[in-house]
Amino acid sequence: MPTRILPAGADPDAVRSLTTLLSQLPDAEPQPPVPDSTQLVDALARLAAESVDELPEVVVVHERIGPVPALELVREVALRFPAVGVILVTTDASPGLFAAAMDSGARGLVALPLSYEELASRVQAVAQWSTGVRRHLGHGASDVLGGVGGTVVTVSGAKGGVGATLAAIQLALAAQASGRATALVDLDLQTGDIASYLDVQFRRSVVDLAAITDISPRVLADAVFRHDTGLALLLAPADGERGEEITDRAARQIVSALRSRYEVVLVDCGAQLGAANAAAVEMADTALLVATPDVVAVRAAKRTVRMWDRLQIRKAEETTVVVNRHTRSTEIQPALVQRITGTALARTTVPANFKELQGVVDAGRLHELDSRSTVKQALWALAGELGLAKTPEGSHRGGGRLRGDRGSVNLRRRKE
């Protein structure tokens, strides 16, 4: 059986040279190369969704790839697709880089300029390893991959006070109630309020993972707070200035580690853009932007979308706006918000009814919000729309109670 090899790199000339050499290897079947980290992960996710057997045995990552750095990309592929062997191609073949590549999950390292003999030897060894892993996993391989391919959803506010944290919490509760292992992360690092909304006294926070280069399941479990609802909470630091310790690299590692352990990962990114939440938005399968139907919030949403696009974090059409505090009488309706921002629009709108929320918000018991609440019904229906939970038959936009059925839809982001 031929060895399927997927090359990935941003330098067209280097990738062309690599593909040519790969095509000369015996029993090799090079796939069309992918130019960046996002397309690589998305391509592997699509193949894994069909079957483990559809995945290539070998992925060859060129050191010049982006936007995710090569070693971090290797780590993410190794975590999410453990039956795929990754080879890193680099000009630096020093022992230090070799050790770092192995720690990230690479199965081999090939030095530039490329040598046919070295490349052939490494590809053959990695392909044999991949085949052995799949044979060992057998029919359970799909279950293993399912556990490491959790859905990541970020919730950002167009500006402060639009209800992004409330939305993130209720979406996470809906996913957890559907029987899906769910983590809720507070990356609003200076002003995060998830702990206050859920009446949590905590000792550890996301900052405790900032300096750890290899986040093992045990280390992750020590940092996570297990809430009474079953949610796994990774909270913002009590001292806001410590949020600066979370770099974009640390955020990517944390989100990847959570994705490998939970079926659903909800990330509250707040309204301020920093390195950490920018990395989370870029990695997310679905990025939600919460806005209220007023001129100031809609302008802020448009500003945010344009900034994300300029910084190559996310394109407008890959962002979904959620309209909160919606009323029929307001002059700004959801269709107008979509037209102004150029984004996708959630079909579910969240009604304006703060009286339902005031008691549980003041008590810090948002998880005890009455199921008859129209706000809760709308947000849980939104969870169904996003594929985080299953919406009951007959439910309608902004209403309907969600039962504890396992969700069946897994939305994946695809970049052009």
Coordinates of C-alpha atoms in Angstrom, one line a residue:
M1 CA 0.0 0.0 0.0
P2 CA 1.5 3.4 -0.9
T3 CA 2.4 5.8 1.8
R4 CA 0.3 9.0 1.7
I5 CA 2.4 12.1 2.5
L6 CA 1.0 15.5 3.0
P7 CA 3.6 18.4 2.7
A8 CA 2.9 21.7 4.3
G9 CA 4.9 25.0 4.0
A10 CA 4.5 28.7 3.1
D11 CA 7.5 28.9 0.8
P12 CA 6.2 27.8 -2.7
D13 CA 9.7 27.0 -4.0
A14 CA 10.7 25.0 -1.0
V15 CA 7.5 23.1 -1.0
R16 CA 7.8 22.4 -4.7
S17 CA 11.3 21.0 -4.2
L18 CA 10.1 18.9 -1.3
T19 CA 7.1 17.5 -3.2
T20 CA 9.3 16.6 -6.2
L21 CA 11.7 14.7 -3.9
L22 CA 8.8 13.0 -2.1
S23 CA 7.4 11.8 -5.4
Q24 CA 10.6 10.0 -6.1
L25 CA 10.5 7.9 -3.0
P26 CA 9.4 4.3 -3.4
D27 CA 5.7 3.6 -2.7
A28 CA 5.1 7.2 -1.9
E29 CA 1.9 9.1 -2.8
P30 CA 2.4 12.8 -2.1
Q31 CA -0.8 14.7 -1.6
P32 CA -1.4 18.3 -2.9
P33 CA 0.6 20.6 -0.5
V34 CA -1.1 23.0 1.9
P35 CA 0.3 26.5 2.4
D36 CA -0.5 27.3 6.0
S37 CA -1.2 25.8 9.4
T38 CA -4.9 26.5 9.3
Q39 CA -5.5 24.7 6.0
L40 CA -3.4 21.8 7.3
V41 CA -5.4 21.3 10.4
D42 CA -8.7 21.8 8.6
A43 CA -7.7 19.2 5.9
L44 CA -6.8 16.6 8.5
A45 CA -10.0 17.3 10.5
R46 CA -12.1 16.7 7.4
L47 CA -10.3 13.5 6.6
A48 CA -10.6 12.3 10.2
A49 CA -14.3 13.0 10.2
E50 CA -14.7 10.5 7.4
S51 CA -12.4 7.8 8.8
V52 CA -9.0 7.4 10.4
D53 CA -8.0 5.4 7.4
E54 CA -8.4 8.5 5.2
L55 CA -5.7 10.3 7.1
P56 CA -2.2 10.5 5.5
E57 CA 0.4 8.4 7.2
V58 CA 3.0 11.2 7.2
V59 CA 2.8 15.0 7.4
V60 CA 5.9 16.9 6.4
V61 CA 6.0 20.4 7.9
H62 CA 8.5 22.9 6.6
E63 CA 9.9 25.2 9.2
R64 CA 8.6 28.3 7.3
I65 CA 4.9 27.9 7.8
G66 CA 2.4 30.2 9.5
P67 CA 0.5 31.7 11.1
V68 CA 1.1 29.1 13.8
P69 CA 4.9 28.5 14.3
A70 CA 6.2 25.1 13.1
L71 CA 6.8 23.5 16.5
E72 CA 3.4 24.6 17.9
L73 CA 1.8 23.2 14.7
V74 CA 3.6 19.9 15.2
R75 CA 2.3 19.8 18.8
E76 CA -1.3 20.5 17.7
V77 CA -1.3 17.8 14.9
A78 CA 0.3 15.3 17.3
L79 CA -2.4 16.0 20.0
R80 CA -5.4 16.0 17.6
F81 CA -4.4 13.3 15.2
P82 CA -2.2 10.8 17.1
A83 CA -2.2 8.3 14.3
V84 CA -0.4 10.7 11.9
G85 CA 3.4 10.9 12.0
V86 CA 4.9 14.4 11.7
I87 CA 8.3 15.1 10.2
L88 CA 9.8 18.6 10.6
V89 CA 12.0 20.0 7.8
T90 CA 14.5 22.6 9.1
T91 CA 17.8 24.3 8.5
D92 CA 18.6 24.0 12.2
A93 CA 19.4 20.3 12.9
S94 CA 21.0 21.1 16.3
P95 CA 20.4 18.7 19.3
G96 CA 18.4 21.5 21.0
L97 CA 15.9 21.8 18.2
F98 CA 15.8 18.0 17.8
A99 CA 14.8 17.7 21.4
A100 CA 12.2 20.4 21.1
A101 CA 10.7 18.8 18.0
M102 CA 10.5 15.4 19.8
D103 CA 8.9 17.1 22.9
S104 CA 6.3 18.7 20.6
G105 CA 5.4 15.2 19.2
A106 CA 7.4 15.1 15.9
R107 CA 8.4 11.6 14.8
G108 CA 11.4 12.8 12.9
L109 CA 13.5 15.7 11.8
V110 CA 15.1 16.2 8.4
A111 CA 17.8 18.9 7.7
L112 CA 17.9 21.3 4.8
P113 CA 19.2 21.1 2.1
L114 CA 17.3 17.9 1.6
S115 CA 19.0 14.6 1.0
Y116 CA 17.2 11.8 -0.8
E117 CA 18.6 9.1 1.4
E118 CA 17.8 10.9 4.7
L119 CA 14.3 11.9 3.6
A120 CA 13.6 8.3 2.4
S121 CA 14.8 6.8 5.6
R122 CA 12.9 9.1 7.8
V123 CA 9.6 8.8 5.8
Q124 CA 9.8 5.0 5.7
A125 CA 10.4 4.9 9.5
V126 CA 7.5 7.3 10.3
A127 CA 5.2 5.5 7.9
Q128 CA 5.9 2.2 9.6
W129 CA 5.2 3.8 13.0
S130 CA 1.9 5.3 11.8
T131 CA 0.8 2.0 10.3
G132 CA 1.6 0.2 13.6
V133 CA -0.3 2.7 15.6
R134 CA -3.4 2.3 13.5
R135 CA -3.1 -1.5 13.6
H136 CA -2.8 -1.3 17.4
L137 CA -5.8 1.1 17.8
G138 CA -7.9 -1.0 15.4
H139 CA -11.6 -0.2 15.4
G140 CA -11.1 2.1 18.5
A141 CA -9.0 4.6 16.5
S142 CA -12.0 6.7 15.6
D143 CA -13.0 7.0 19.3
V144 CA -9.5 8.1 20.2
L145 CA -9.5 10.8 17.5
G146 CA -12.9 11.9 18.5
G147 CA -11.7 12.7 21.9
V148 CA -8.8 14.8 20.7
G149 CA -10.8 16.8 18.1
G150 CA -12.9 18.9 20.5
T151 CA -14.8 21.9 19.1
V152 CA -13.5 25.3 20.2
V153 CA -15.9 28.3 20.3
T154 CA -14.7 31.7 21.3
V155 CA -17.1 34.4 22.5
S156 CA -16.0 38.0 22.2
G157 CA -17.8 41.2 23.0
A158 CA -18.0 44.0 20.4
K159 CA -17.5 46.3 23.4
G160 CA -17.7 45.9 27.2
G161 CA -21.1 45.2 28.7
V162 CA -22.8 43.6 25.7
G163 CA -23.2 40.2 27.5
A164 CA -20.4 38.1 26.1
T165 CA -19.6 36.4 29.4
L166 CA -23.2 35.5 30.1
A167 CA -23.5 34.0 26.6
A168 CA -20.3 32.0 27.0
I169 CA -21.5 30.6 30.4
Q170 CA -24.9 29.6 29.1
L171 CA -23.5 28.0 26.0
A172 CA -21.1 26.0 28.1
L173 CA -23.9 24.9 30.4
A174 CA -26.1 23.8 27.5
A175 CA -23.2 21.7 26.0
Q176 CA -22.5 20.1 29.4
A177 CA -26.2 19.4 29.9
S178 CA -26.2 17.6 26.6
G179 CA -23.7 15.1 27.9
R180 CA -20.7 16.6 26.3
A181 CA -17.5 17.0 28.3
T182 CA -17.2 20.8 28.4
A183 CA -14.5 23.3 29.5
L184 CA -15.1 27.0 30.0
V185 CA -12.0 29.2 29.8
D186 CA -11.8 32.9 30.9
L187 CA -9.3 34.7 28.6
D188 CA -10.6 38.1 29.6
L189 CA -7.4 38.2 31.5
Q190 CA -7.6 41.5 33.3
T191 CA -11.4 41.8 33.9
G192 CA -12.7 38.2 33.7
D193 CA -15.9 37.6 35.7
I194 CA -16.7 33.9 35.1
A195 CA -15.7 33.1 38.7
S196 CA -18.0 35.9 40.0
Y197 CA -21.0 34.8 37.9
L198 CA -20.6 31.1 39.1
D199 CA -19.8 31.8 42.7
V200 CA -16.4 30.2 42.6
Q201 CA -13.5 30.7 45.0
F202 CA -10.4 29.5 43.2
R203 CA -6.7 29.1 43.9
R204 CA -5.3 28.2 40.5
S205 CA -5.9 30.0 37.2
V206 CA -4.9 30.0 33.5
V207 CA -1.6 31.8 34.5
D208 CA -0.4 28.6 36.2
L209 CA -0.1 27.0 32.8
A210 CA 1.7 30.0 31.1
A211 CA 5.3 28.8 31.6
I212 CA 4.7 25.1 31.0
T213 CA 5.9 23.8 27.6
D214 CA 4.3 20.4 27.8
I215 CA 0.8 20.5 29.4
S216 CA 0.2 16.9 30.5
P217 CA -3.3 15.7 31.5
R218 CA -2.3 15.8 35.2
V219 CA -1.0 19.3 35.0
L220 CA -4.1 20.5 33.2
A221 CA -6.3 18.8 35.8
D222 CA -4.5 20.5 38.6
A223 CA -5.2 23.9 37.0
V224 CA -8.9 23.3 36.2
F225 CA -11.7 23.9 38.7
R226 CA -14.5 21.4 38.6
H227 CA -17.8 23.2 39.1
D228 CA -20.9 21.7 40.6
T229 CA -22.6 21.7 37.2
G230 CA -19.8 19.4 35.8
L231 CA -18.2 22.3 33.9
A232 CA -14.4 22.3 33.9
L233 CA -13.4 26.0 34.6
L234 CA -10.0 27.5 33.7
L235 CA -10.3 31.0 35.2
A236 CA -8.6 34.3 34.7
P237 CA -6.1 35.4 37.3
A238 CA -7.4 37.2 40.4
D239 CA -4.6 39.7 39.9
G240 CA -5.3 41.2 36.5
E241 CA -1.8 42.4 35.8
R242 CA -0.6 38.7 35.7
G243 CA -2.6 38.3 32.5
E244 CA 0.4 39.6 30.6
E245 CA 2.1 36.3 31.4
I246 CA -0.2 34.5 28.9
T247 CA 1.5 34.9 25.5
D248 CA 0.0 33.9 22.2
R249 CA 2.2 30.8 22.3
A250 CA 1.0 29.9 25.8
A251 CA -2.6 30.4 24.7
R252 CA -2.2 28.1 21.8
Q253 CA -0.8 25.4 23.9
I254 CA -3.5 25.8 26.5
V255 CA -6.4 25.7 24.0
S256 CA -4.8 22.7 22.2
A257 CA -4.4 20.8 25.5
L258 CA -8.1 21.5 26.4
R259 CA -9.2 20.5 22.9
S260 CA -7.5 17.2 23.4
R261 CA -9.3 16.5 26.6
Y262 CA -12.8 18.0 26.1
E263 CA -15.5 17.6 23.5
V264 CA -16.4 21.3 23.7
V265 CA -14.2 24.2 24.7
L266 CA -15.9 27.6 25.3
V267 CA -13.5 30.6 25.5
D268 CA -14.6 34.0 26.9
C269 CA -12.3 36.4 25.1
G270 CA -13.8 39.7 26.5
A271 CA -13.9 42.9 24.6
Q272 CA -10.2 43.8 24.6
L273 CA -7.8 42.3 22.0
G274 CA -4.6 40.8 23.4
A275 CA -2.1 38.3 22.2
A276 CA -3.8 35.4 24.1
N277 CA -7.3 35.9 23.0
A278 CA -6.3 36.8 19.4
A279 CA -4.6 33.4 19.3
A280 CA -7.7 31.7 20.6
V281 CA -10.0 33.5 18.0
E282 CA -7.6 32.4 15.2
M283 CA -7.7 28.8 16.4
A284 CA -11.4 28.6 17.0
D285 CA -13.7 26.4 15.0
T286 CA -16.4 29.1 15.5
A287 CA -15.8 32.7 16.6
L288 CA -18.8 34.5 18.0
L289 CA -19.0 38.3 18.3
V290 CA -21.7 39.5 20.7
A291 CA -23.3 42.9 20.0
T292 CA -26.4 44.7 21.1
P293 CA -28.7 46.5 18.6
D294 CA -27.5 50.0 19.2
V295 CA -25.4 52.3 17.1
V296 CA -22.4 52.3 19.4
A297 CA -22.2 48.5 19.7
V298 CA -22.7 47.9 16.0
R299 CA -19.9 50.4 15.2
A300 CA -17.7 48.6 17.7
A301 CA -18.5 45.3 16.1
K302 CA -17.6 46.6 12.7
R303 CA -14.3 48.0 14.1
T304 CA -13.5 44.6 15.7
V305 CA -14.2 42.7 12.5
R306 CA -12.0 45.0 10.5
M307 CA -9.2 44.8 13.0
W308 CA -9.3 41.0 13.1
D309 CA -9.1 41.0 9.3
R310 CA -6.2 43.5 9.2
L311 CA -4.3 41.4 11.7
Q312 CA -5.1 38.2 9.8
I313 CA -6.7 36.8 12.9
R314 CA -10.0 36.0 11.2
K315 CA -12.0 37.0 8.1
A316 CA -15.3 38.8 8.5
E317 CA -17.2 36.0 6.8
E318 CA -15.7 33.5 9.3
T319 CA -17.1 35.4 12.2
T320 CA -20.7 35.0 13.5
V321 CA -22.4 37.9 15.2
V322 CA -24.9 37.2 17.9
V323 CA -27.4 39.9 18.6
N324 CA -28.2 40.3 22.4
R325 CA -30.9 42.3 24.0
H326 CA -33.0 42.2 20.9
T327 CA -36.5 43.6 20.7
R328 CA -38.9 43.9 17.8
S329 CA -39.3 47.6 18.3
T330 CA -35.6 48.5 18.0
E331 CA -34.6 50.4 14.9
I332 CA -31.5 48.3 14.4
Q333 CA -32.6 44.8 13.4
P334 CA -30.2 41.7 13.0
A335 CA -30.2 41.9 9.2
L336 CA -28.9 45.4 9.4
V337 CA -26.1 44.4 11.8
Q338 CA -25.1 41.6 9.4
R339 CA -25.1 44.1 6.5
I340 CA -23.0 46.6 8.3
T341 CA -20.4 44.1 9.7
G342 CA -20.2 41.8 6.7
T343 CA -20.2 38.8 9.0
A344 CA -22.3 35.7 9.3
L345 CA -25.3 36.1 11.6
A346 CA -26.7 33.7 14.2
R347 CA -30.3 32.9 13.4
T348 CA -31.0 32.9 17.2
T349 CA -31.3 36.3 18.8
V350 CA -31.3 36.8 22.6
P351 CA -34.2 38.9 23.9
A352 CA -33.8 41.9 26.2
N353 CA -35.1 40.8 29.6
F354 CA -32.7 41.7 32.4
K355 CA -35.3 41.2 35.1
E356 CA -35.0 37.5 34.5
L357 CA -31.2 37.7 35.2
Q358 CA -30.9 40.2 38.0
G359 CA -31.4 37.8 40.9
V360 CA -29.0 35.2 39.8
V361 CA -26.4 37.7 38.6
D362 CA -26.5 39.6 41.9
A363 CA -26.2 36.2 43.8
G364 CA -23.4 35.0 41.5
R365 CA -25.5 31.9 40.6
L366 CA -26.0 32.3 36.9
H367 CA -26.0 28.5 36.6
E368 CA -29.3 28.5 38.5
L369 CA -31.1 30.7 36.0
D370 CA -34.7 29.4 35.7
S371 CA -35.4 27.2 32.6
R372 CA -38.4 29.3 31.9
S373 CA -36.2 32.3 31.3
T374 CA -36.5 33.5 27.7
V375 CA -32.8 34.5 27.8
K376 CA -31.7 31.0 28.8
Q377 CA -34.0 29.4 26.2
A378 CA -32.5 31.6 23.5
L379 CA -28.9 30.9 24.5
W380 CA -29.5 27.2 24.8
A381 CA -31.2 27.2 21.4
L382 CA -28.1 29.1 20.1
A383 CA -26.0 26.2 21.4
G384 CA -28.1 23.8 19.3
E385 CA -27.7 26.0 16.3
L386 CA -23.9 25.9 16.7
G387 CA -23.9 22.2 17.1
L388 CA -22.8 22.3 20.7
A389 CA -26.0 20.6 21.9
K390 CA -29.0 19.1 20.2
T391 CA -32.0 21.3 19.8
P392 CA -35.3 19.6 20.6
E393 CA -37.8 19.1 17.7
G394 CA -40.2 21.9 17.5
S395 CA -38.0 24.4 19.2
H396 CA -38.1 27.9 17.7
R397 CA -35.7 30.8 17.5
G398 CA -35.2 32.3 20.9
G399 CA -37.2 29.7 22.7
G400 CA -37.6 26.0 23.5
R401 CA -36.0 24.0 26.3
L402 CA -33.0 22.0 25.6
R403 CA -32.8 18.5 26.9
G404 CA -29.7 16.5 27.8
D405 CA -29.2 14.8 24.4
R406 CA -25.8 14.5 22.9
G407 CA -25.0 17.0 20.1
S408 CA -24.3 15.6 16.7
V409 CA -23.0 18.6 14.7
N410 CA -19.4 19.6 14.7
L411 CA -18.9 22.9 12.9
R412 CA -15.4 23.3 11.4
R413 CA -13.9 26.5 10.1
R414 CA -12.5 26.4 6.6
K415 CA -10.4 29.2 5.2
E416 CA -10.2 29.8 1.5

